[in-house]
PDB file of C-alpha atoms in Angstrom:
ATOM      1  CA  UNK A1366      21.013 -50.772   6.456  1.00 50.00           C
ATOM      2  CA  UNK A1367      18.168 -48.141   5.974  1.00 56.00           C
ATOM      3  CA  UNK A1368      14.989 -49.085   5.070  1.00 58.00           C
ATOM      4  CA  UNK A1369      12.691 -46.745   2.401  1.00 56.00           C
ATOM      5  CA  UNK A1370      12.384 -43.216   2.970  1.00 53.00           C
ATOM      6  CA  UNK A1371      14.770 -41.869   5.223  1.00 60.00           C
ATOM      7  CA  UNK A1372      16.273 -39.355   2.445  1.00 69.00           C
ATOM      8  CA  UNK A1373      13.030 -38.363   1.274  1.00 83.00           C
ATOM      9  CA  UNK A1374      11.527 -37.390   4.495  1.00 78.00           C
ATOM     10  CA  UNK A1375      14.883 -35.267   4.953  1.00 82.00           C
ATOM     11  CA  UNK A1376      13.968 -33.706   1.029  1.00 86.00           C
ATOM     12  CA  UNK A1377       9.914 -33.044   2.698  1.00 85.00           C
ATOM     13  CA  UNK A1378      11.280 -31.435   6.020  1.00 86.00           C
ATOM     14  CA  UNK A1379      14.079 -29.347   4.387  1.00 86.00           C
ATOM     15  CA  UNK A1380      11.540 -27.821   1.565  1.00 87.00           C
ATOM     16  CA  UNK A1381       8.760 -27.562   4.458  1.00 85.00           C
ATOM     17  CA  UNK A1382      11.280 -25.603   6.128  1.00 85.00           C
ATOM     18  CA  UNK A1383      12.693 -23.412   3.056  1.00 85.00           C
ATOM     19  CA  UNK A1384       8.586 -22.505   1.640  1.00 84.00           C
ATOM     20  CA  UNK A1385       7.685 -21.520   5.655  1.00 83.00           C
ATOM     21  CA  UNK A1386      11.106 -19.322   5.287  1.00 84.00           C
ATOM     22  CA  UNK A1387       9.985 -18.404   2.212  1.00 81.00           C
ATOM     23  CA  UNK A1388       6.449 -17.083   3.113  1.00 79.00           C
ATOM     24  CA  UNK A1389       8.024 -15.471   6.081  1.00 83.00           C
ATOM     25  CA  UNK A1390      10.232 -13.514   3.838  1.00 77.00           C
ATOM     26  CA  UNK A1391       6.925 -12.501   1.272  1.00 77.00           C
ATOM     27  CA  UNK A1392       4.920 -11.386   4.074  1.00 77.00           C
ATOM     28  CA  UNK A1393       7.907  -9.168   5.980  1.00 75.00           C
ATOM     29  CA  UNK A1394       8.035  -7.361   2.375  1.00 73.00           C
ATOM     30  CA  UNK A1395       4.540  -7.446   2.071  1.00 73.00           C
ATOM     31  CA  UNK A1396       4.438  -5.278   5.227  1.00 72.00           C
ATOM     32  CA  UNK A1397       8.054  -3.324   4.717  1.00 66.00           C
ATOM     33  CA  UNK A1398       6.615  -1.718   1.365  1.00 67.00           C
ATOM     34  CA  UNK A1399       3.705   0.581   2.936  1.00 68.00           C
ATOM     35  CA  UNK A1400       6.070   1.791   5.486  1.00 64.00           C
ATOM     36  CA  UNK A1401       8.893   2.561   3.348  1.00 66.00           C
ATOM     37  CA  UNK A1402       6.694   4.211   0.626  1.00 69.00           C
ATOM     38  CA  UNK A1403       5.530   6.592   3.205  1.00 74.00           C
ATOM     39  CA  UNK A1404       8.360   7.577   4.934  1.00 80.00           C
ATOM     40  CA  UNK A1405       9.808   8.001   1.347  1.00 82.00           C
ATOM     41  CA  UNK A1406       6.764  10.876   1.066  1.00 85.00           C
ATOM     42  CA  UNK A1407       7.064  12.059   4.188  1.00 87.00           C
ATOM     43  CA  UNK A1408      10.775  13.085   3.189  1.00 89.00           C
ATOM     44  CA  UNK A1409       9.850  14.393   0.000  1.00 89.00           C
ATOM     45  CA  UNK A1410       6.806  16.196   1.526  1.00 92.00           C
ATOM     46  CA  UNK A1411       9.751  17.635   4.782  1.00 93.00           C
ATOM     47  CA  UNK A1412      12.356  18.425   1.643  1.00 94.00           C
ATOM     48  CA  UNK A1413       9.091  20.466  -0.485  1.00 94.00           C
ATOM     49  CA  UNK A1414       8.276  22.332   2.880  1.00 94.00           C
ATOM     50  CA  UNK A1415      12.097  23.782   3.506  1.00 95.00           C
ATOM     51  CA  UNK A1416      11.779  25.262   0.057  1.00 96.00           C
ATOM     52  CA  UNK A1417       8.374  27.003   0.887  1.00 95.00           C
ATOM     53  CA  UNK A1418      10.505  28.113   3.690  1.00 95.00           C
ATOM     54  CA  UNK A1419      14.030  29.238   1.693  1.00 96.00           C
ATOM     55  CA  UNK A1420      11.092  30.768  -0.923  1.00 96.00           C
ATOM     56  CA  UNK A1421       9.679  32.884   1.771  1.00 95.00           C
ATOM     57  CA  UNK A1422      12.642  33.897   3.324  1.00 95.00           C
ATOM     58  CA  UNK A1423      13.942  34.467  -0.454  1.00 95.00           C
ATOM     59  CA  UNK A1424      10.918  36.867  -0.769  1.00 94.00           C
ATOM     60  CA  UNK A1425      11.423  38.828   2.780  1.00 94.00           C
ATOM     61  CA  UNK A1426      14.799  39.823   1.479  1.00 92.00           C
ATOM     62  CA  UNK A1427      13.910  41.155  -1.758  1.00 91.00           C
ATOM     63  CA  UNK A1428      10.954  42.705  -0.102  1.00 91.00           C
ATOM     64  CA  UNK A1429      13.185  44.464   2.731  1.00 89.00           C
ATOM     65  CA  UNK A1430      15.824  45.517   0.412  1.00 88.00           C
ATOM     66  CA  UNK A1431      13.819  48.376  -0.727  1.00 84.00           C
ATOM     67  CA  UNK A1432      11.590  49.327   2.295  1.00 81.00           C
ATOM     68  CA  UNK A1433      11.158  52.558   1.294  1.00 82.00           C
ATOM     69  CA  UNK A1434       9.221  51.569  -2.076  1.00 81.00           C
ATOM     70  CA  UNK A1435       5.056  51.998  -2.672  1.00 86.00           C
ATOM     71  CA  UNK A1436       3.101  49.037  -2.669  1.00 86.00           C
ATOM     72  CA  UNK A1437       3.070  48.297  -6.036  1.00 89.00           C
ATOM     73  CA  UNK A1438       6.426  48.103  -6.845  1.00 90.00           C
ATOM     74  CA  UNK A1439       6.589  45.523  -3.642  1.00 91.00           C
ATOM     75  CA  UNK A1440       3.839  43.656  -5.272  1.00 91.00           C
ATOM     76  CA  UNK A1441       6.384  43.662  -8.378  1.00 92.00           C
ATOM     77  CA  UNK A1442       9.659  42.661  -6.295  1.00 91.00           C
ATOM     78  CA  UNK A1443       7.224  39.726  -4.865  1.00 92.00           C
ATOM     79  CA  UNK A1444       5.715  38.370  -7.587  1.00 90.00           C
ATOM     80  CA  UNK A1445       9.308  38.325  -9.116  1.00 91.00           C
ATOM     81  CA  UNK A1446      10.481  35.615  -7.140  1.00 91.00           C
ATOM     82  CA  UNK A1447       9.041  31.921  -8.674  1.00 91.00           C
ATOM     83  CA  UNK A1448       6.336  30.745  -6.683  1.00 91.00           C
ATOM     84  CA  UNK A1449       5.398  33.621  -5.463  1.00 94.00           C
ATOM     85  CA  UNK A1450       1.459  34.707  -5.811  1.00 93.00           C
ATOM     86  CA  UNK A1451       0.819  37.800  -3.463  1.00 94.00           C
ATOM     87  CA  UNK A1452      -2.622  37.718  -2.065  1.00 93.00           C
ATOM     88  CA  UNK A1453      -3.111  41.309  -0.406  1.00 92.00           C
ATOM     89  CA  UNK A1454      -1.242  44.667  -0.046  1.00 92.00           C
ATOM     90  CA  UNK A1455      -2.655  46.939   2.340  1.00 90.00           C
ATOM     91  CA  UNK A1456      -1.087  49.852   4.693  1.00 86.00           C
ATOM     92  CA  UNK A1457       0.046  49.418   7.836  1.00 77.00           C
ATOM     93  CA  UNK A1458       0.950  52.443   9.860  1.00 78.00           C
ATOM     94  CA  UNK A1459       3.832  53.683   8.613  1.00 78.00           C
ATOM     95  CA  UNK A1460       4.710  50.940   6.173  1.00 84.00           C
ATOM     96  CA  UNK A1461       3.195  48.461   4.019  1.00 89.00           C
ATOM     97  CA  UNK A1462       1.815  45.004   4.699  1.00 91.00           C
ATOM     98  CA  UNK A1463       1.976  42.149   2.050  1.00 93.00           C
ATOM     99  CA  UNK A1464       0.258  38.462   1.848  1.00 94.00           C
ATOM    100  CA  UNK A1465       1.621  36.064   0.063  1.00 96.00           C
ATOM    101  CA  UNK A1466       1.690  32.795  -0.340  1.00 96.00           C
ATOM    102  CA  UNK A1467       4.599  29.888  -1.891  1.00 96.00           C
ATOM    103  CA  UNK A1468       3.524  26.669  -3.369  1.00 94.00           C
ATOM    104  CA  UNK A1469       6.492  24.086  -4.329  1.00 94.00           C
ATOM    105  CA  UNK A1470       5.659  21.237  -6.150  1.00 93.00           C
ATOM    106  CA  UNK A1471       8.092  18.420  -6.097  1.00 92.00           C
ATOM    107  CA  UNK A1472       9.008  15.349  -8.088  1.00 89.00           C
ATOM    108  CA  UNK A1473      11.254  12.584  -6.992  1.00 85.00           C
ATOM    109  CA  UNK A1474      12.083   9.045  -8.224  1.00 84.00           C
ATOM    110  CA  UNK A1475      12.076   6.405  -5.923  1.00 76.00           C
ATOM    111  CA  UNK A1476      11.924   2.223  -5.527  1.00 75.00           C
ATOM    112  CA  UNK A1477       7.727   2.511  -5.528  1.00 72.00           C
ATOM    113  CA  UNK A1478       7.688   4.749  -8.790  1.00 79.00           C
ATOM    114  CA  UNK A1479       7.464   8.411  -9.103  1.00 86.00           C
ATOM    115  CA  UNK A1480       6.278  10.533  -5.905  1.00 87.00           C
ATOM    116  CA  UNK A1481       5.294  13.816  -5.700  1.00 91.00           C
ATOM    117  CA  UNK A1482       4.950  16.555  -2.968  1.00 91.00           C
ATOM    118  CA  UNK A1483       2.833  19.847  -3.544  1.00 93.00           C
ATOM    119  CA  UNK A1484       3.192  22.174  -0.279  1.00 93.00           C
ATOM    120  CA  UNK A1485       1.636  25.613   0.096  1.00 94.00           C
ATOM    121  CA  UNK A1486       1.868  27.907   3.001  1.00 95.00           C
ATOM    122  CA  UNK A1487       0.779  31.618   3.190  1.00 96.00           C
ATOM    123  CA  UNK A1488       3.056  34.662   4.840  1.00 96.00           C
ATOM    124  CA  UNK A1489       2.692  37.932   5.826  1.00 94.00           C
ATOM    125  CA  UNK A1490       5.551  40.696   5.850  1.00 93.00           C
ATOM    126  CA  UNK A1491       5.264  44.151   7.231  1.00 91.00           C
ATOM    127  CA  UNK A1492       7.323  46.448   5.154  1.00 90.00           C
ATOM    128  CA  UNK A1493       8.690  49.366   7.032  1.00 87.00           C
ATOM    129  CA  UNK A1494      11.030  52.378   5.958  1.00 83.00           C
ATOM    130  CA  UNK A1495      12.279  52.215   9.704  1.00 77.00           C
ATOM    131  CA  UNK A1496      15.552  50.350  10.298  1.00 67.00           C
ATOM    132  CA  UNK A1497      14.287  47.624  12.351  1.00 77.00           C
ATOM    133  CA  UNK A1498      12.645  44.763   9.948  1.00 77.00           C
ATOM    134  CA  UNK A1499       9.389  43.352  11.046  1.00 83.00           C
ATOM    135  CA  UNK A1500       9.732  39.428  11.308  1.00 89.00           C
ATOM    136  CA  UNK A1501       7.847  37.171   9.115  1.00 92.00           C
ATOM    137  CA  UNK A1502       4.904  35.403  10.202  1.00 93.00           C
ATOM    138  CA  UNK A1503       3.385  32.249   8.943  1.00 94.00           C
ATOM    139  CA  UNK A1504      -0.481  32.669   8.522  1.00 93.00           C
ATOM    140  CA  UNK A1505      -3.554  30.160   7.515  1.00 93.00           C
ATOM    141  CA  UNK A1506      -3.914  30.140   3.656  1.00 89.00           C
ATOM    142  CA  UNK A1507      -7.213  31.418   2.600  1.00 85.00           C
ATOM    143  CA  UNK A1508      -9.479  28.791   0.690  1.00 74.00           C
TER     144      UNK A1508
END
């Protein structure tokens, strides 16, 4: 025969156990959130800087498929692409140099809310009449 308590003390050990689980549990999310958020941005920020990229490389090939036009009408086949801004167009030699730069902004959805990604980088692309294409070159971004 049992004597007083023996199910109760079962009842205080099983919820001790399941609020210690459950304050486990709060604090592993408590410290999961942060981490995912930013690797979350960092993707959206990675995704927003292969577009600068594709935007460029967009521009180079609109740029290159007249390399016999003035500066001004390069300007013109630049600034036609979206997201374009072109900074400088100067000679060079025997063809003409442009500066420009690409800013993407994007938006995404997510778990934590809406997140958003603005990248900017700033190019340089020598414009030749000659045969051979000058590569691309990734430059600072003036202030």
């Amino acid at each position: 025969m049992r004597f007083g308590g023996g199910t109760s003390a079962r009842r205080r050990r099983r919820l001790v156990a399941a609020a210690a689980l459950a304050a486990l549990a709060a604090a592993g999310v408590l410290a999961a959130v942060p981490l995912l958020r930013d690797r979350s941005q960092d993707r959206l920020d990675r995704r927003a800087d292969r577009e600068v990229t594709a935007t460029a490389q967009r521009t180079r090939a609109a740029l290159l498929a007249t390399p016999s036009a003035s500066g001004p009408a390069l300007r013109d086949a630049a600034d036609a692409v979206d997201g374009v801004e072109v900074l400088t167009v100067e000679s060079a030699g025997a063809g003409v140099r442009l500066v420009f730069r690409v800013r993407v902004a994007k938006t995404a959805a997510s778990v934590f809310g809406w997140q958003q990604a603005n990248v900017g980088a700033c190019f340089a692309q020598v414009v030749r009449p000659a045969a051979t294409p000058a590569p691309m070159e990734r430059l600072p971004c003036p202030d």
